[in-house]
Structures are given as structure tokens and as C-alpha cells.
Short mmCIF file of C-alpha atoms in Angstrom, two decimals:
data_model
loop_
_atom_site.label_atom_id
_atom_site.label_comp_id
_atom_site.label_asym_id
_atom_site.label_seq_id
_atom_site.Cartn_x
_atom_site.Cartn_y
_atom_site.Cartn_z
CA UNK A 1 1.34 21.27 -6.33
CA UNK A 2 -0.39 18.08 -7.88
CA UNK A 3 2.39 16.21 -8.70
CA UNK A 4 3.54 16.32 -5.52
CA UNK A 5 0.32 15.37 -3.87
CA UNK A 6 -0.18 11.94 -6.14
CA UNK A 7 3.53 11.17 -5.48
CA UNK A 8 4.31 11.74 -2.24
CA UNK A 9 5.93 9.13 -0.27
CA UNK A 10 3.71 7.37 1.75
CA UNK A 11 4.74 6.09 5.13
CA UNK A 12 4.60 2.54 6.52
CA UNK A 13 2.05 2.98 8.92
CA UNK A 14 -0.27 4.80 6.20
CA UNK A 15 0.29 1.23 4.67
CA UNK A 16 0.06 -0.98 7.89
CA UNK A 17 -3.35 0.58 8.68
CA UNK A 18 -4.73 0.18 4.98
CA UNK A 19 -3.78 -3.14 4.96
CA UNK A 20 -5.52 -3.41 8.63
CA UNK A 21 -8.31 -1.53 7.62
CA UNK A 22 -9.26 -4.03 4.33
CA UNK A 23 -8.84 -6.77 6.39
CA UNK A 24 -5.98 -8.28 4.63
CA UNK A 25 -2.94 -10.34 5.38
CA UNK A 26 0.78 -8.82 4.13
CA UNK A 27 0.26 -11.90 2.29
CA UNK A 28 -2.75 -11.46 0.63
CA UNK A 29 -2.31 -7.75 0.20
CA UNK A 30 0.77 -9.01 -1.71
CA UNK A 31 -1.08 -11.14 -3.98
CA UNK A 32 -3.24 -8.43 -5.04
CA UNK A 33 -0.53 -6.14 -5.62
CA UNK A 34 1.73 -8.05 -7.38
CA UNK A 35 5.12 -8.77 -5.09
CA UNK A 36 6.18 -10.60 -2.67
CA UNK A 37 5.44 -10.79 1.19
CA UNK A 38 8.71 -10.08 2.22
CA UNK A 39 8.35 -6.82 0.39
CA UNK A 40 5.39 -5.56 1.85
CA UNK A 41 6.99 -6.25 5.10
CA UNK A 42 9.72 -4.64 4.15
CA UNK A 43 7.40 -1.31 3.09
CA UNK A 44 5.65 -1.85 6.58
CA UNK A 45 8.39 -2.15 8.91
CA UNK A 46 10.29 1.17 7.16
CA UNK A 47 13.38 -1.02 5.78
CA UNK A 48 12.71 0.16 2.01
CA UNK A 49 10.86 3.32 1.09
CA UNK A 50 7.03 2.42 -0.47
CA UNK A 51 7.31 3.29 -4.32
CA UNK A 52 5.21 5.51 -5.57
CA UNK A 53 2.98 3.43 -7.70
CA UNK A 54 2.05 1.83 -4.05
CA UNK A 55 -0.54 5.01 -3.44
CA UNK A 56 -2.21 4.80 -7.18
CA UNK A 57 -2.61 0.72 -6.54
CA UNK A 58 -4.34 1.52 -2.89
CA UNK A 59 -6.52 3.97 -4.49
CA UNK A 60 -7.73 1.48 -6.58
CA UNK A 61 -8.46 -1.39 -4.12
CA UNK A 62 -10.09 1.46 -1.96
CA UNK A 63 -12.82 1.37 -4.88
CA UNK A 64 -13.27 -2.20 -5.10
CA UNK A 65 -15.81 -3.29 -2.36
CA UNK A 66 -14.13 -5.38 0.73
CA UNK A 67 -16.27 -8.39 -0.01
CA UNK A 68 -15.14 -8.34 -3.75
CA UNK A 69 -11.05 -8.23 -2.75
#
């Protein structure tokens, strides 16, 4: 039950809104991620599936502060 929880697939517009909600750019979301712009579009428009390691790298820009990203 846990392991499926942390690695479930997350969907685009779980991403699209994140990146929404922290007042980023694909661009600068990309930066802080580490890959491209193109790929985060790609994640956000549905045309490749969001790795896993996508949700453990949002949970930990959800603890940093806005201000401090």
C-alpha cells in the first residue's frame, strides 16, 4: 500500500498546477529540477509519462519557502 502511494504516476495537470501554484515558469521549474524545458512540457502536455522521482523532487520544493525558490 505505501509503495504504491510514493510512486504513483502523477498526472500532467497535478504538475501544471504545481508549477502554477509556485509561481514558476516550465523554464524555471526546469532549472530547479534538473532537465530541460522541452521536457517539462513534454510531462505537462501528457506526451511522456512524469517519472517517478518527479513527485519526491515536488515534495521537496513544497518545503522550501516560495520566496527562497
Amino acid at each position: 500500500e505505501f509503495r504504491r502511494v510514493l510512486f504513483r504516476s502523477m498526472h500532467p495537470s497535478e504538475l501544471r498546477d504545481f508549477i502554477a501554484k509556485m509561481g514558476l515558469s516550465q523554464a524555471d521549474f526546469a532549472k530547479r529540477v534538473g532537465c530541460s524545458r522541452v521536457t517539462v512540457w513534454r510531462w505537462t502536455n501528457g506526451k511522456t509519462k512524469i517519472p517517478n522521482w518527479m513527485e519526491v523532487a515536488i515534495n521537496g520544493l513544497r518545503s522550501i519557502k516560495k520566496e527562497n525558490i
